[in-house]
mmCIF file of C-alpha atoms in Angstrom:
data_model
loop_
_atom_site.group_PDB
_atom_site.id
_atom_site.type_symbol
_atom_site.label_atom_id
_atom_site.label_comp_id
_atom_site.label_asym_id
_atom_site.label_seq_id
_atom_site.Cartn_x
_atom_site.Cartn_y
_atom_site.Cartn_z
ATOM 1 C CA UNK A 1 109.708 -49.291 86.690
ATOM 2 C CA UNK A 2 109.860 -48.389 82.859
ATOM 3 C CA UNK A 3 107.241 -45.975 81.886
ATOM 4 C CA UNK A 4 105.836 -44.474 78.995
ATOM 5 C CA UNK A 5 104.022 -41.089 78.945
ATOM 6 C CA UNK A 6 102.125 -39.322 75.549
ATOM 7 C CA UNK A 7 101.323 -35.806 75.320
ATOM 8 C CA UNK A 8 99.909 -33.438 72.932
ATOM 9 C CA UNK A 9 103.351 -33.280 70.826
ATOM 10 C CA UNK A 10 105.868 -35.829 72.295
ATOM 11 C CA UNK A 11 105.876 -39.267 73.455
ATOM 12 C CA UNK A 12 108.141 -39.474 77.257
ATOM 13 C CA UNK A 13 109.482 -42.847 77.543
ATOM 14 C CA UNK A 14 111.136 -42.934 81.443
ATOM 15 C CA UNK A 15 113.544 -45.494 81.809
ATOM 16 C CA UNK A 16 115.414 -46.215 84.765
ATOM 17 C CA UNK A 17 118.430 -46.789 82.633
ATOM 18 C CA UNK A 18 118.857 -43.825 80.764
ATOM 19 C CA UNK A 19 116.331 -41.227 82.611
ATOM 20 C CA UNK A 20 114.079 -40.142 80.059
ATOM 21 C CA UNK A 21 113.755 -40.093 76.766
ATOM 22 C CA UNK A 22 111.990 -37.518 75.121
ATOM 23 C CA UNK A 23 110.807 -37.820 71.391
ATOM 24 C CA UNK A 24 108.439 -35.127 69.098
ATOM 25 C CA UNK A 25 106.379 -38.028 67.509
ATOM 26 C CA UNK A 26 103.773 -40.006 68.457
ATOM 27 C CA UNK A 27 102.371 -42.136 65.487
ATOM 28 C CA UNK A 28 101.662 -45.834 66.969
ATOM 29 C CA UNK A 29 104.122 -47.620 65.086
ATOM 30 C CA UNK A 30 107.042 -45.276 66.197
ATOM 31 C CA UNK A 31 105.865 -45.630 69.828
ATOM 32 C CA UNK A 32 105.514 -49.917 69.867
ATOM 33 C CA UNK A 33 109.322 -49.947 68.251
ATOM 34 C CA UNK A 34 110.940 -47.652 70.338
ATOM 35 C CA UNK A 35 109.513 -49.111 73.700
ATOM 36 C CA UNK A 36 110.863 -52.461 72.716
ATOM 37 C CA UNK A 37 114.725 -50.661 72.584
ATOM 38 C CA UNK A 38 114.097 -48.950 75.298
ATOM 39 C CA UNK A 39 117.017 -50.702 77.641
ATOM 40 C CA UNK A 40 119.443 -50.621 74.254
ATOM 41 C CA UNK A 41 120.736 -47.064 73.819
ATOM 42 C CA UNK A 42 122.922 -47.660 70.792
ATOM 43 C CA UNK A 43 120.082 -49.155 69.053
ATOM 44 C CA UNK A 44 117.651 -47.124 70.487
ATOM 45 C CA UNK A 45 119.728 -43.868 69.247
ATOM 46 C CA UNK A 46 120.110 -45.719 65.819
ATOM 47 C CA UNK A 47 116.603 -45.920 65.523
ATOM 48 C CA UNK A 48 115.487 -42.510 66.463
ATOM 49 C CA UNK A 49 118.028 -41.372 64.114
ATOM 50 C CA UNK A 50 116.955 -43.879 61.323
ATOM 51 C CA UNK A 51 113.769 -42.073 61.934
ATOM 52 C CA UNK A 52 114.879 -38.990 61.358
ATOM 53 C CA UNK A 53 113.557 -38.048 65.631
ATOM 54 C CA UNK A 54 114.399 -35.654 67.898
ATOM 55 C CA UNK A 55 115.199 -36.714 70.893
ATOM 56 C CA UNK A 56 117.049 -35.729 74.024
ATOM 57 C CA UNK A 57 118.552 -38.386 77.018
ATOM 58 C CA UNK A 58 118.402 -36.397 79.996
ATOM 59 C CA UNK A 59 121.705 -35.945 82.308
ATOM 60 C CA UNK A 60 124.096 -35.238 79.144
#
């Protein structure tokens, strides 16, 4: 099951896909948008790049 986890400074999205994802924002907006990518890595890494994110996939 897809998950999504907030904490004090990053929002943990676990997909079974990719493992997790692990970005340093958590504004609303950023949160909704990258959920829906989620199962898209290319656009998901687009995004978070667009975005100007950190973020890490796990297992690379």
């Amino acid at each position: 099951m897809d998950r999504l986890f907030l904490t004090k400074k990053q929002l943990v999205i676990w997909c079974r896909k990719h493992k997790f994802l692990v970005c340093y924002e958590r504004r609303l907006e950023i949160t909704k948008r990258l959920w829906k990518l989620r199962n898209e890595e290319t656009s998901l890494r687009r995004e978070l790049e667009e975005m100007g994110l950190q973020y890490n996939f796990l297992g690379e």
